[in-house]
Tab-separated table of C-alpha atoms in Angstrom:
chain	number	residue	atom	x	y	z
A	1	UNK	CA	26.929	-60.006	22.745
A	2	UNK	CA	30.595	-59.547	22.191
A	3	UNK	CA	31.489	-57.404	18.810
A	4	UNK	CA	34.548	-55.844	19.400
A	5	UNK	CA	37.798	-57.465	19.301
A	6	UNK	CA	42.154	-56.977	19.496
A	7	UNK	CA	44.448	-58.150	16.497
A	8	UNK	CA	47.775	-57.135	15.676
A	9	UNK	CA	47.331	-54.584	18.314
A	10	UNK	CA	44.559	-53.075	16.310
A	11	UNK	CA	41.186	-52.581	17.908
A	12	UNK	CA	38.017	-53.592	15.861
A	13	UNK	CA	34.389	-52.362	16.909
A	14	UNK	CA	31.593	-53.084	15.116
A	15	UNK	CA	28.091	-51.749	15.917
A	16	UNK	CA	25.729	-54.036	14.964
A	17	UNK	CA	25.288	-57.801	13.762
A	18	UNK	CA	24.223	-56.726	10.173
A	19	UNK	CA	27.455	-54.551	10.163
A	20	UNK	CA	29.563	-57.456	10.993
A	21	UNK	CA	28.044	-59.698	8.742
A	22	UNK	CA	28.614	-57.138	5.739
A	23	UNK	CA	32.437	-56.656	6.898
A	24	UNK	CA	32.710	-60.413	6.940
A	25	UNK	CA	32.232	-61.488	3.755
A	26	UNK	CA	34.535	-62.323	1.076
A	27	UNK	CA	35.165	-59.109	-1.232
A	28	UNK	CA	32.482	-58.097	-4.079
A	29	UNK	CA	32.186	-54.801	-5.749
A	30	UNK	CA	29.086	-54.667	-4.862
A	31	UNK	CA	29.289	-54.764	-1.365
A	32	UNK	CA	32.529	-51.752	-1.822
A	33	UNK	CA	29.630	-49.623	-3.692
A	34	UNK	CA	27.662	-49.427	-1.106
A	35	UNK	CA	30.045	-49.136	1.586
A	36	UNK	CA	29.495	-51.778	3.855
A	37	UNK	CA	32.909	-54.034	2.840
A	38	UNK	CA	35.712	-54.505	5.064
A	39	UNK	CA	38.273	-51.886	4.602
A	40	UNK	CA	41.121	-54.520	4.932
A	41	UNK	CA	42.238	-57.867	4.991
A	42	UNK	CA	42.886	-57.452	8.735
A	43	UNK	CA	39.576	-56.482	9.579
A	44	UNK	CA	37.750	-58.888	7.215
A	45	UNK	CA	39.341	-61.163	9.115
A	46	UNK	CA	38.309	-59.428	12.690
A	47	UNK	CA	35.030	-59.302	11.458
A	48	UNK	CA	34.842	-63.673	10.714
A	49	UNK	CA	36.714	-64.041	13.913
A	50	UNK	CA	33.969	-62.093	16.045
A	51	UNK	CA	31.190	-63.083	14.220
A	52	UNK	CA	32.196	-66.845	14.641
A	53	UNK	CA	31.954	-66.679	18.543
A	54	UNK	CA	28.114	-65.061	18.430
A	55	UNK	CA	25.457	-67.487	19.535
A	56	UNK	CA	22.748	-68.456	16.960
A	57	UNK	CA	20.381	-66.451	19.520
A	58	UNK	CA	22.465	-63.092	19.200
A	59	UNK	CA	21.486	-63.491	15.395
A	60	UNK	CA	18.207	-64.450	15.511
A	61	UNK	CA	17.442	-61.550	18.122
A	62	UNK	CA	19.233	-59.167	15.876
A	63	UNK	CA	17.902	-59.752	12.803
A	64	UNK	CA	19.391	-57.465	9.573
A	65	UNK	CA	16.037	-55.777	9.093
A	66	UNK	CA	13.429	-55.719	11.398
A	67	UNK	CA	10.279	-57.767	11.485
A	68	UNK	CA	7.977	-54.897	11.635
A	69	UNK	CA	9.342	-53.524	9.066
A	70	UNK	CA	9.571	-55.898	6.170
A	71	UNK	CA	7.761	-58.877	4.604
A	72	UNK	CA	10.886	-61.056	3.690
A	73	UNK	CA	11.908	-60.577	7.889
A	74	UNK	CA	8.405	-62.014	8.265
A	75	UNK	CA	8.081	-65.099	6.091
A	76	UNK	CA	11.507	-66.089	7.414
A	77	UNK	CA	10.574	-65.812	11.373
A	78	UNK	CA	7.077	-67.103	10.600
A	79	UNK	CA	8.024	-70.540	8.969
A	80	UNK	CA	11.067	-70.923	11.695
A	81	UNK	CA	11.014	-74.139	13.872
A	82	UNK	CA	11.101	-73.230	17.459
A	83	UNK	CA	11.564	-76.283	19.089
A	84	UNK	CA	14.468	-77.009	16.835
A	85	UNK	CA	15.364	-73.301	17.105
A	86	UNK	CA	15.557	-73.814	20.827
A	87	UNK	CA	17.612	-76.674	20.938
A	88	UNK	CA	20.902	-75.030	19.419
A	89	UNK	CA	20.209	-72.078	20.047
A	90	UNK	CA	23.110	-71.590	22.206
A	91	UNK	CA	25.814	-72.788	19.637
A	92	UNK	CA	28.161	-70.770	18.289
A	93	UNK	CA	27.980	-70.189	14.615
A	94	UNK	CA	31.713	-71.935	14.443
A	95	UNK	CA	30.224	-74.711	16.197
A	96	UNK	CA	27.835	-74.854	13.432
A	97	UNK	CA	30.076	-74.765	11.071
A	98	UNK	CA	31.328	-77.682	12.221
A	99	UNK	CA	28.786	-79.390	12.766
A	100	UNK	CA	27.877	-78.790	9.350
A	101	UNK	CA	31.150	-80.558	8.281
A	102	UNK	CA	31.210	-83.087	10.389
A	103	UNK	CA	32.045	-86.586	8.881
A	104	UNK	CA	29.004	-87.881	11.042
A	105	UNK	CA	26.441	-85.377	10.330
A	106	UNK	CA	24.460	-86.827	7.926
A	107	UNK	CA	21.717	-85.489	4.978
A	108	UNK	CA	18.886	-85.997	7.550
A	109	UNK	CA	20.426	-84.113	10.207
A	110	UNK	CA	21.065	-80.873	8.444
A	111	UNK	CA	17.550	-80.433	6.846
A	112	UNK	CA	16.331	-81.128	10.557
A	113	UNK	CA	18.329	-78.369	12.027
A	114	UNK	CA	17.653	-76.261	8.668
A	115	UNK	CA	14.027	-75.872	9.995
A	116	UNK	CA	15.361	-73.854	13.160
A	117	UNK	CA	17.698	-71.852	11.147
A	118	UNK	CA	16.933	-68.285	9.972
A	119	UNK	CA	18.623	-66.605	6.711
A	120	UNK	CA	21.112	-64.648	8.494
A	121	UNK	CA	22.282	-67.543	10.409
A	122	UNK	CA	22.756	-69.518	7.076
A	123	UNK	CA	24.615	-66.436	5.329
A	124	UNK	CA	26.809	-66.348	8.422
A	125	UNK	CA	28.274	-69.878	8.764
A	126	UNK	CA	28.809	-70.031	4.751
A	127	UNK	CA	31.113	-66.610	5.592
A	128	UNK	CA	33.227	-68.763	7.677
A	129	UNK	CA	33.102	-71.283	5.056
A	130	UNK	CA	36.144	-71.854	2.402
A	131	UNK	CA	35.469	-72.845	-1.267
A	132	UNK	CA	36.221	-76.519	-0.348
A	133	UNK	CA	34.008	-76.412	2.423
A	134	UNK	CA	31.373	-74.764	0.599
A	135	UNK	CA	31.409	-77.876	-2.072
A	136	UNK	CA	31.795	-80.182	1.074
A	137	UNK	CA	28.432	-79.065	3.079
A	138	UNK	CA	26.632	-78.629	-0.307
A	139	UNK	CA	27.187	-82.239	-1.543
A	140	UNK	CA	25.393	-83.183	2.106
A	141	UNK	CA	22.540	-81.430	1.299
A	142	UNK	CA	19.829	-82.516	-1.652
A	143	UNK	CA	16.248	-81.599	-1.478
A	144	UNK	CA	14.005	-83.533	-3.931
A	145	UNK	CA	10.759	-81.689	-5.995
A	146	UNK	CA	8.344	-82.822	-8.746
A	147	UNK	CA	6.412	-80.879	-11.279
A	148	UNK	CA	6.152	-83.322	-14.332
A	149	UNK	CA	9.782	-84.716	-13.715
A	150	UNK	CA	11.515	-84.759	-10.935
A	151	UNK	CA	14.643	-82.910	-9.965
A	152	UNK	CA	17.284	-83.772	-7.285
A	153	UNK	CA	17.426	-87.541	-7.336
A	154	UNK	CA	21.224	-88.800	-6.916
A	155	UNK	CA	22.801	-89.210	-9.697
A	156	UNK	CA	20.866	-87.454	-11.939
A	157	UNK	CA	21.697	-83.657	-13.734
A	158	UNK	CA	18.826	-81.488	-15.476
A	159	UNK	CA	18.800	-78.723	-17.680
A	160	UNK	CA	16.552	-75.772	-18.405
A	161	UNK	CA	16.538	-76.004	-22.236
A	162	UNK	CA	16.274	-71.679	-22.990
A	163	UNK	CA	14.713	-71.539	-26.640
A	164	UNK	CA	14.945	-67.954	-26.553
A	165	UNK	CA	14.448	-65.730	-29.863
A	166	UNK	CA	15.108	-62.251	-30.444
A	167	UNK	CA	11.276	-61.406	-31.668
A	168	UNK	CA	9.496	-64.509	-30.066
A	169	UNK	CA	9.467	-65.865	-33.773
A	170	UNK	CA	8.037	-69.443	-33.725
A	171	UNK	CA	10.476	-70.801	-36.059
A	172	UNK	CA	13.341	-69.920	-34.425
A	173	UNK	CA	12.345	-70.766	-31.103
A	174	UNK	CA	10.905	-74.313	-32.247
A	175	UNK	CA	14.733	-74.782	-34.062
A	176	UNK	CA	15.935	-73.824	-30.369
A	177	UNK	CA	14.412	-75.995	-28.872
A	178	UNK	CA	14.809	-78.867	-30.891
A	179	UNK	CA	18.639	-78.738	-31.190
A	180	UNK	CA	18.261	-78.281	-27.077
A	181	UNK	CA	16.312	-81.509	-26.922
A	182	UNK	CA	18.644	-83.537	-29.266
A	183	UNK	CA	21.319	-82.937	-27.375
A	184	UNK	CA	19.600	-84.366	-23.979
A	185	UNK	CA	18.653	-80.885	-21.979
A	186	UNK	CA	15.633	-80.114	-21.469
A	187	UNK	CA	14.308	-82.306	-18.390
A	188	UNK	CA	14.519	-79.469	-15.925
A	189	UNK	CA	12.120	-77.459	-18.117
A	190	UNK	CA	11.400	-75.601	-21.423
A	191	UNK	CA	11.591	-72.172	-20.184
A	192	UNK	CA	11.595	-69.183	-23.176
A	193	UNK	CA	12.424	-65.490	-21.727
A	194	UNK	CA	9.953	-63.726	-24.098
A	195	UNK	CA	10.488	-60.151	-25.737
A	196	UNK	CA	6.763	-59.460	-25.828
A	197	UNK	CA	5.323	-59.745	-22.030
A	198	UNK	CA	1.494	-59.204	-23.494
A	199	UNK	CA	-1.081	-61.735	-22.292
A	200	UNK	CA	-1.442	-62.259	-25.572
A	201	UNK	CA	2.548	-63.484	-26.703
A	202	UNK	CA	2.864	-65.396	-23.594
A	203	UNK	CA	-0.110	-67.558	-23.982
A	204	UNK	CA	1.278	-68.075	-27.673
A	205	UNK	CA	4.645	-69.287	-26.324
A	206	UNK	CA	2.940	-71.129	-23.936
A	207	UNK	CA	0.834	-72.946	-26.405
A	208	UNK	CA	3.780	-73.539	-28.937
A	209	UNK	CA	5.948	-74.896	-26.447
A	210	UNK	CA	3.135	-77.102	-24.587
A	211	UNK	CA	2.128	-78.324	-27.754
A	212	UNK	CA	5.344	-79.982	-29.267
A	213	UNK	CA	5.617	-81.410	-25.653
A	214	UNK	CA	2.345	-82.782	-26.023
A	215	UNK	CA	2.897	-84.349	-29.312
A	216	UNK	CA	6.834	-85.478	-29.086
A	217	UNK	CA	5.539	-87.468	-25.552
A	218	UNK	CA	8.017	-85.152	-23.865
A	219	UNK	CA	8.424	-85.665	-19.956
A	220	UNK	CA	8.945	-82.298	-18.973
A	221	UNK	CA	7.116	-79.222	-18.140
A	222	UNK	CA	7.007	-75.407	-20.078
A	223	UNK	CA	7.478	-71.880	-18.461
A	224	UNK	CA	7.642	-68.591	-20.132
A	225	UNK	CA	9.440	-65.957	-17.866
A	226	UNK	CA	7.564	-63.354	-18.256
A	227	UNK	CA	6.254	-60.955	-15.537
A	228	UNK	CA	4.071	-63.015	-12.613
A	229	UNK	CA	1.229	-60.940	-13.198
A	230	UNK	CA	1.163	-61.466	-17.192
A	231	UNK	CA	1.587	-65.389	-16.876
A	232	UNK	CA	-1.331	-65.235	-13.734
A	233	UNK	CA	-3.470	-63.727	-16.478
A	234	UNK	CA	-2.765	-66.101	-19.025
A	235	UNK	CA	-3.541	-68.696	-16.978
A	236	UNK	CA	-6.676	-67.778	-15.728
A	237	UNK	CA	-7.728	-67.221	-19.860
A	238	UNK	CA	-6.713	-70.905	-19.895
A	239	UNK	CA	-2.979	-71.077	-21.105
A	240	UNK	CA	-1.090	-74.429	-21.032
A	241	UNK	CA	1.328	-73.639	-18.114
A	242	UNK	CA	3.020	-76.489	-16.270
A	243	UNK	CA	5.394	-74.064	-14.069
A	244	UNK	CA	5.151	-70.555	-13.299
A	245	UNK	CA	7.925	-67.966	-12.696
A	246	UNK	CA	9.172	-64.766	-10.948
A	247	UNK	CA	12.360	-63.122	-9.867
A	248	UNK	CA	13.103	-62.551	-5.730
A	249	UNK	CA	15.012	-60.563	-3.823
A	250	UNK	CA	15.684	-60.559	-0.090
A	251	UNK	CA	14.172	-57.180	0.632
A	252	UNK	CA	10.228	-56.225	1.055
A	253	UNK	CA	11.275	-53.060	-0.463
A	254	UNK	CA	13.537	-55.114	-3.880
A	255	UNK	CA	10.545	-57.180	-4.314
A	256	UNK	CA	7.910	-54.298	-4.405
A	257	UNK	CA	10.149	-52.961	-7.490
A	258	UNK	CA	9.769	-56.282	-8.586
A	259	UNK	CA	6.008	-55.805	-8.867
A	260	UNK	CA	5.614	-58.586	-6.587
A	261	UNK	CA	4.891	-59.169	-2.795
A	262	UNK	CA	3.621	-62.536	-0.783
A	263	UNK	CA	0.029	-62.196	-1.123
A	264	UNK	CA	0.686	-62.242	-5.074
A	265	UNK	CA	2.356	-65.227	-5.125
A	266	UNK	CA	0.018	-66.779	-2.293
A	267	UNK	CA	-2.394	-66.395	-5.495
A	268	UNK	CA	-0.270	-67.438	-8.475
A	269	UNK	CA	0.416	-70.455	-6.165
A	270	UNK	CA	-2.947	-71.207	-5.581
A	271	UNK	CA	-4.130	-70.511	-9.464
A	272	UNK	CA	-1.081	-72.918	-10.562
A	273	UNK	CA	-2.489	-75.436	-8.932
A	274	UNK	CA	-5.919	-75.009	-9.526
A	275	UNK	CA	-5.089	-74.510	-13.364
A	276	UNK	CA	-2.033	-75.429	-14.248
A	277	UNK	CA	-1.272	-78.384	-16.588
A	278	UNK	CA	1.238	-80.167	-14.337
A	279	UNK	CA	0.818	-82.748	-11.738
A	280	UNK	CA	3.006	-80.868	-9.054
A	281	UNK	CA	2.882	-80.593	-6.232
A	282	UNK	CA	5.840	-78.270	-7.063
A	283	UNK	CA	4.544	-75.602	-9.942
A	284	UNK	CA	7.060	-72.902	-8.936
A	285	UNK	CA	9.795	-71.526	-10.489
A	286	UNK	CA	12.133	-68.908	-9.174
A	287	UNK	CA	15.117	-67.027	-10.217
A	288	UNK	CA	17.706	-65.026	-7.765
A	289	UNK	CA	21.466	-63.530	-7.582
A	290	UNK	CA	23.635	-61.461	-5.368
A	291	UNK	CA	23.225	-58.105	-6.047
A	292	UNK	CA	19.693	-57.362	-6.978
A	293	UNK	CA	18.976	-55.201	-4.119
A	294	UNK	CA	22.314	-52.821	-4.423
A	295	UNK	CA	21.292	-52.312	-8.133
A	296	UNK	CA	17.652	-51.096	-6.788
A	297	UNK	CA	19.124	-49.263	-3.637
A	298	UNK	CA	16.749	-51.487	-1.480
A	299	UNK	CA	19.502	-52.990	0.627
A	300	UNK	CA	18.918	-51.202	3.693
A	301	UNK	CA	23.044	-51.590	4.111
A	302	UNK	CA	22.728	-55.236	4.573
A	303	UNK	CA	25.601	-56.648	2.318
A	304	UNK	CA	24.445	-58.675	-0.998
A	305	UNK	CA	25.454	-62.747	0.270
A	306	UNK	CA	22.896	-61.656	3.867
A	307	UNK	CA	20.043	-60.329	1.257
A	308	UNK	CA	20.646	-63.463	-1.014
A	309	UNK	CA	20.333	-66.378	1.849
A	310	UNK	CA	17.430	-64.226	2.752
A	311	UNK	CA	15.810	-64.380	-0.795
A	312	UNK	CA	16.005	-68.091	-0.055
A	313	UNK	CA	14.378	-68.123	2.779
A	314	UNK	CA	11.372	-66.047	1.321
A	315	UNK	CA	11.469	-68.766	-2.002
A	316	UNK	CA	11.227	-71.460	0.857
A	317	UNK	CA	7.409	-70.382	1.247
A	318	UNK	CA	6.309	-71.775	-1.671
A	319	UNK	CA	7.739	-75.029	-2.138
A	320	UNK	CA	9.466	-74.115	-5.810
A	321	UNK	CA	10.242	-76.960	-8.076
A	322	UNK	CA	13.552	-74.710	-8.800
A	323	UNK	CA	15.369	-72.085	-7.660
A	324	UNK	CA	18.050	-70.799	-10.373
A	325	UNK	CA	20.798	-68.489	-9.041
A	326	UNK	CA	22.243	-66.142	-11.153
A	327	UNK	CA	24.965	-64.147	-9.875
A	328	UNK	CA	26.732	-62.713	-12.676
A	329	UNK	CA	24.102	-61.556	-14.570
A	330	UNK	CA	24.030	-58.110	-13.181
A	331	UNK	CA	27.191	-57.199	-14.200
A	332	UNK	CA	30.605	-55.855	-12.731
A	333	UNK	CA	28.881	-53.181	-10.559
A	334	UNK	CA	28.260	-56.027	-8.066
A	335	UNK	CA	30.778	-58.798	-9.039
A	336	UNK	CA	33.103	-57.626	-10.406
A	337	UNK	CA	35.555	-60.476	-12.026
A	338	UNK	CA	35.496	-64.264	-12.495
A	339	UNK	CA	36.962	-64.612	-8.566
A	340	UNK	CA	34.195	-62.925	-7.259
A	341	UNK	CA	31.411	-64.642	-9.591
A	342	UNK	CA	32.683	-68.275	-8.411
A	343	UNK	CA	32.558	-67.239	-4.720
A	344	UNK	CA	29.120	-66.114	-5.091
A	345	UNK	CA	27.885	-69.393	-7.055
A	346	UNK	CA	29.554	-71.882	-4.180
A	347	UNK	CA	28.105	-69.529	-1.196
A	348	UNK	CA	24.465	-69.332	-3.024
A	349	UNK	CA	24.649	-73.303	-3.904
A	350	UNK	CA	24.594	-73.950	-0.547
A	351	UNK	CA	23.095	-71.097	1.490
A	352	UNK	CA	19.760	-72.347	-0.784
A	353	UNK	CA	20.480	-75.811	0.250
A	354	UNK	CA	20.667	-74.921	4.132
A	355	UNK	CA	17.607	-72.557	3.173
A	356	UNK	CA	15.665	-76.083	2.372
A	357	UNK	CA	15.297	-75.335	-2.024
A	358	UNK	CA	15.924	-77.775	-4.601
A	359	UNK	CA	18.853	-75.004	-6.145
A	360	UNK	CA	20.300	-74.878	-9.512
A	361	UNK	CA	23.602	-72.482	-10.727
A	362	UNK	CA	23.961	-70.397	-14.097
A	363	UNK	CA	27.078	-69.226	-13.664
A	364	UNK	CA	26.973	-66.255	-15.829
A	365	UNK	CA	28.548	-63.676	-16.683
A	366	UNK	CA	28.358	-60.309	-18.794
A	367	UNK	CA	30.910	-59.106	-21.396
A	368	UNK	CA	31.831	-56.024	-19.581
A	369	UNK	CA	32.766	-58.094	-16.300
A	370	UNK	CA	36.769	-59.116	-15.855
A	371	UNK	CA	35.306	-62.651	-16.401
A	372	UNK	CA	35.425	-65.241	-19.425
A	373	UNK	CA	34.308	-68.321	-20.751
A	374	UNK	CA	37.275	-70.541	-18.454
A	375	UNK	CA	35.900	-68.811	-15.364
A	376	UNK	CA	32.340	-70.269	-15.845
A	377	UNK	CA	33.369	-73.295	-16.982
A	378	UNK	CA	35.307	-73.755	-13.395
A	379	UNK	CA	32.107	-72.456	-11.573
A	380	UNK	CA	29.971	-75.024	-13.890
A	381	UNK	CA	32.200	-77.512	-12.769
A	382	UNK	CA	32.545	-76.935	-8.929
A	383	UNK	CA	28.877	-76.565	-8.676
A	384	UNK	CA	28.071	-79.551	-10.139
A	385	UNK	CA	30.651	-81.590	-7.855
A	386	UNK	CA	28.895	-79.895	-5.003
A	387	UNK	CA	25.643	-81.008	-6.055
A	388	UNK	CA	23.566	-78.501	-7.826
A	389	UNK	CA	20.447	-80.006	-9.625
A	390	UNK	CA	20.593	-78.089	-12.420
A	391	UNK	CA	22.171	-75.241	-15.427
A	392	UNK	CA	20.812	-73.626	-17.874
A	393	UNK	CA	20.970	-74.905	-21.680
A	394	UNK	CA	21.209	-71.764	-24.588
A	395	UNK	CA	22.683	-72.386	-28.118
A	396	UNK	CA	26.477	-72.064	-28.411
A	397	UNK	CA	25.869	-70.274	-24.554
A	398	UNK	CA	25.533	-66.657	-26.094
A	399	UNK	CA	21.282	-65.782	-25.233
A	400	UNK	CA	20.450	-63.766	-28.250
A	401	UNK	CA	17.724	-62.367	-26.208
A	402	UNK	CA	19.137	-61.284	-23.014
A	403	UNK	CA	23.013	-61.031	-24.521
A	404	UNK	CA	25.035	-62.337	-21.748
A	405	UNK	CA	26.725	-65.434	-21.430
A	406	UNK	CA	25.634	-68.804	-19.879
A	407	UNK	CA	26.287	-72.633	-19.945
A	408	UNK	CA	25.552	-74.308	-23.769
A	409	UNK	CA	24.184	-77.507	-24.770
A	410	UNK	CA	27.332	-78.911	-25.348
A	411	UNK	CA	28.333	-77.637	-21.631
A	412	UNK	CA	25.584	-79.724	-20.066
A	413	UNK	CA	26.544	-83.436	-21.907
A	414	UNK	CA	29.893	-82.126	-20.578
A	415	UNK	CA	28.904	-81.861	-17.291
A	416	UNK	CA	27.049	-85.203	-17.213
A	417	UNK	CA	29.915	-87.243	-19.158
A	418	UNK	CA	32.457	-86.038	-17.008
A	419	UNK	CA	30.803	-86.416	-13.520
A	420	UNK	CA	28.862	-89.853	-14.673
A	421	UNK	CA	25.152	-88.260	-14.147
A	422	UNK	CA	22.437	-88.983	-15.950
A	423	UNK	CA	19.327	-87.001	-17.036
A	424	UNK	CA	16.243	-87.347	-14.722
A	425	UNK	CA	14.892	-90.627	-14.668
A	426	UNK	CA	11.468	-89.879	-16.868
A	427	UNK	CA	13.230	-88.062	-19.524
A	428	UNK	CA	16.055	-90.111	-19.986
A	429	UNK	CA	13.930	-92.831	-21.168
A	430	UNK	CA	12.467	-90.938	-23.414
A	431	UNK	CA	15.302	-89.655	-24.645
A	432	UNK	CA	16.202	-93.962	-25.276
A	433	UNK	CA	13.230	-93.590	-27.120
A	434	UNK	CA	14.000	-91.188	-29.544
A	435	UNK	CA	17.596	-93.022	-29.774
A	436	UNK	CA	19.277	-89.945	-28.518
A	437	UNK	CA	21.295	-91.497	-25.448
A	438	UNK	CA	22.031	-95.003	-24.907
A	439	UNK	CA	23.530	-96.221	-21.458
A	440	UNK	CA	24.010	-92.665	-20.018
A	441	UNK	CA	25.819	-91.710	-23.004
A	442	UNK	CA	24.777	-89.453	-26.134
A	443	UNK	CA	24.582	-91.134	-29.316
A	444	UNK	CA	25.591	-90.089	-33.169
A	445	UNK	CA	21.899	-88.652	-33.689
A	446	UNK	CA	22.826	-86.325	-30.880
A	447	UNK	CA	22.738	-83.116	-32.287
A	448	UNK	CA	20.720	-83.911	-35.440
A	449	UNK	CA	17.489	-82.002	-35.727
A	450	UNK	CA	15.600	-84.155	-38.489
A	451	UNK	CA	14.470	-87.011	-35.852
A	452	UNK	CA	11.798	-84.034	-35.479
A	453	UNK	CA	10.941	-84.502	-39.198
């Protein structure tokens, strides 16, 4: 294994493949806090170069963190395909990238070699990858799920409607949600970040939102976001819970400050659907982003686009309904500006494809980033031409609850007008029904709260 190399008669030497990796990736401030960024252009550069001529076996025998060592290594190794493994296991990972590409290579032929692909693999080829490219391979790839609805069809566009209030009040979430639902977003799911985490709030939220579903005829499914444990609890005192949620990282050691590990989620897995409301098989919700091992120093020096294909591959497990990425939400300590937070959405978009996961984007960002609203209306907009199955949905795209910025309810009939997709097949009929959208298109009571009268 080659990982030393000559240009402009500078030498380049690089001792390991997770130090290569980390030097090859496109800048973020995250990576330059924790010192594993190229120091230059020119070796950026040296670094995609080498790392395009290793073999898919010089990765997979060098993986970033051991297998003995961590439960994310693991998962990935355990679920890999070794017959598939075997069979291109001698191409380079620019022949891969090419392959990827290829005008010939169809939908069916990716998610076949997909299954012989680790994490680190799928970081690397996206590092040789330019934006167009990145939108390219990631309109090839579309993985289907169902929970009540379900997501990734062609054609269609969903949105996580976010009724989100400040003190959980019940009034202002229902007036949330409503002017979320009139405005057609919602199909993905009704998902409320609570302020309380107690058994007890959740199972209220739960209830509130299940129940206006229940009596509106609403083709969807609910989620509150709080902590895995708290919603497994709530569930097993017999909450209404279609989907249930938790935040990953790509570390054993991120996810144990997460309070969560896989024999956790082997049992909210099992509990969902044992108990939960909907009709699956997909009850799984997750939520990601570069970064979120720098913040809790439980990188192990790996840089933050390896950790995040790697959080994919862990999320793979468990056969999610969704997988939301959020890079952007952390704030400029790992990406720092609106460049960096629109390289990050394309590379994740498709690193979660390649990973096998039915991926949606929030490009988000915080007010203290060098990033504003134009930024993630571009990243809203690339993502959804490279196939992303769904954004979030918060009033006027300011969460009062979490105060940072995301994608509005006016940003998602955007998004569908202007890229001709519709809402997933079961709601959008419903939607008819309620003579919100007619043909595709959102009609005058769009936006009009008293059809809830």
């Amino acid at each position: 294994m080659k990982l030393s190399g000559r240009i402009k008669d500078q030498h380049f030497q690089f001792s390991s493949v997770t130090e290569l990796l980390a030097k090859a990736s496109e800048e973020k401030s995250g990576d330059r806090m924790s010192k594993v960024a190229a120091e230059s252009s020119l070796e950026r550069v040296a670094a995609k170069w080498i790392l395009s001529e290793l073999t898919l076996k010089d990765i997979y025998e060098n993986p970033v963190i051991p297998y003995e060592k961590d439960e994310v290594t693991r998962v990935i190794y355990d679920q890999i395909n070794n017959h598939i493994y075997n069979e291109i296991a001698h191409w380079t990972v620019s022949y891969l990238r090419e392959y990827i590409l290829d005008h010939s290579t169809t939908s069916s032929a990716l998610k076949r070699i997909s299954r012989g692909l680790t994490s680190e693999m799928i970081a690397a080829v996206a590092k040789l990858m330019s934006s167009i490219d990145l939108v390219m391979a990631s309109q090839k790839i579309r993985y289907q799920a169902h929970c009540n609805t379900t997501i990734g069809e062609p054609g269609r566009l969903a949105f996580r409607c976010q009724p989100n209030h400040p003190t959980d009040k019940s009034e202002g979430i229902l007036a949330s949600l409503k002017e979320g639902l009139s405005y057609g977003s919602g199909d993905a799911v009704i998902g409320i970040n609570p302020n309380n985490d107690s058994v007890e709030s959740v199972s209220r939220l739960l209830t509130i939102s299940h129940e206006f579903i229940q009596k509106w005829g609403i083709p969807t499914q609910n989620c509150v976001l709080a902590h895995i444990t708290t919603q497994l609890q709530a569930l097993k005192k017999g909450a209404p819970m279609a989907l249930m949620f938790q935040s990953l990282a790509g570390t054993e050691k991120a996810n144990r400050d997460f309070g969560v590990n896989k024999e956790l989620l082997d049992e909210a897995s099992y509990y969902m659907m044992k108990m939960g409301t909907s009709s699956g098989p997909n009850v799984m919700y997750f939520e990601t982003g570069q970064g979120s091992e720098v913040s809790l120093d439980a990188d192990h020096g790996v840089d933050m686009q390896t950790l995040e294909s790697r959080t994919y591959g862990y999320a793979r497990h468990w056969n999610p309904f969704m997988v939301n990425n959020v890079s952007g939400f952390i704030g400029p300590e790992t990406l720092f500006d609106g460049r960096q937070m629109i390289r990050a959405d394309l590379e994740d978009l498709f690193m979660g494809k390649l990973n096998g996961l039915p991926m949606g984007i929030a490009p988000t960002y915080t007010n203290h980033m060098e990033s504003d609203q134009n930024d993630q209306e571009i990243a809203g907009m690339l993502t959804a031409l490279a196939g992303a199955n769904f954004y979030m949905g918060v009033p006027g795209g300011d969460d009062v609850m979490l105060s940072y910025q995301d994608t509005s309810f006016h940003d998602d009939a955007s998004l569908r007008e202007m890229l001709g997709f519709r809402p997933l097949r079961e709601f959008e009929i419903w939607l008819e029904t309620m003579g919100i959208m007619e043909n595709g298109r959102l009609t005058p009571k769009a936006g009009d709260l008293s059809i809830f009268n």
